[in-house]
Amino acid sequence: QNLNQIKYVRIGNVNVLNVTHLDSEMVRVTVPVAVQLGQQRVTGQTQDRQVNCPYTLTVQ
């Protein structure tokens, strides 16, 4: 919820350059080549706080 407030996204320790807001509950990102394979944490940043995704992303 409230994902329309997300300004930045990180996968692991790599910043995602393009974040597309589809609606308040969904964003679309392209996983950068620099992201390592395996389980990665996803975090977001609003103007005033960090948001942690409760799930991990599997990069293959």
Short mmCIF file of C-alpha atoms in Angstrom, two decimals:
data_model
loop_
_atom_site.label_atom_id
_atom_site.label_comp_id
_atom_site.label_asym_id
_atom_site.label_seq_id
_atom_site.Cartn_x
_atom_site.Cartn_y
_atom_site.Cartn_z
CA GLN A 1 0.00 0.00 0.00
CA ASN A 2 1.05 3.59 -0.58
CA LEU A 3 3.80 2.59 -3.03
CA ASN A 4 3.06 5.73 -5.02
CA GLN A 5 5.16 7.51 -2.36
CA ILE A 6 8.30 5.48 -3.21
CA LYS A 7 11.03 7.65 -4.71
CA TYR A 8 13.91 5.13 -4.91
CA VAL A 9 14.25 1.33 -4.92
CA ARG A 10 17.27 -0.84 -4.09
CA ILE A 11 17.70 -4.54 -4.83
CA GLY A 12 20.42 -5.89 -2.60
CA ASN A 13 22.90 -3.03 -2.52
CA VAL A 14 22.20 -1.80 -6.08
CA ASN A 15 20.06 1.23 -6.87
CA VAL A 16 17.29 0.71 -9.43
CA LEU A 17 17.31 3.53 -11.97
CA ASN A 18 13.79 3.24 -13.39
CA VAL A 19 10.78 2.92 -11.11
CA THR A 20 7.34 2.97 -12.74
CA HIS A 21 4.36 3.46 -10.44
CA LEU A 22 1.48 1.34 -11.73
CA ASP A 23 -0.85 2.18 -8.84
CA SER A 24 -0.65 2.67 -5.06
CA GLU A 25 0.01 -1.05 -4.53
CA MET A 26 2.38 -1.88 -7.39
CA VAL A 27 5.60 -0.59 -8.91
CA ARG A 28 7.55 -2.00 -11.86
CA VAL A 29 11.34 -2.02 -11.94
CA THR A 30 13.99 -3.51 -14.19
CA VAL A 31 16.59 -5.50 -12.27
CA PRO A 32 20.00 -3.93 -12.97
CA VAL A 33 22.72 -6.22 -14.35
CA ALA A 34 24.88 -5.44 -11.31
CA VAL A 35 22.47 -7.27 -8.95
CA GLN A 36 24.00 -10.57 -7.81
CA LEU A 37 22.20 -13.85 -8.43
CA GLY A 38 20.28 -15.43 -5.56
CA GLN A 39 18.03 -14.08 -2.83
CA GLN A 40 18.05 -10.27 -2.58
CA ARG A 41 16.32 -7.90 -0.20
CA VAL A 42 14.24 -5.13 -1.74
CA THR A 43 13.99 -1.74 -0.06
CA GLY A 44 12.38 1.51 -1.03
CA GLN A 45 12.75 5.08 0.04
CA THR A 46 10.03 7.67 0.38
CA GLN A 47 10.81 11.30 0.96
CA ASP A 48 11.20 10.73 4.70
CA ARG A 49 11.65 7.02 5.47
CA GLN A 50 12.98 3.66 4.31
CA VAL A 51 10.50 0.91 3.43
CA ASN A 52 11.51 -2.77 3.62
CA CYS A 53 9.77 -5.37 1.50
CA PRO A 54 8.83 -8.36 3.70
CA TYR A 55 9.84 -10.81 0.92
CA THR A 56 13.08 -11.54 -0.89
CA LEU A 57 13.51 -11.43 -4.64
CA THR A 58 15.13 -14.41 -6.35
CA VAL A 59 17.44 -13.23 -9.13
CA GLN A 60 18.34 -15.98 -11.62
#
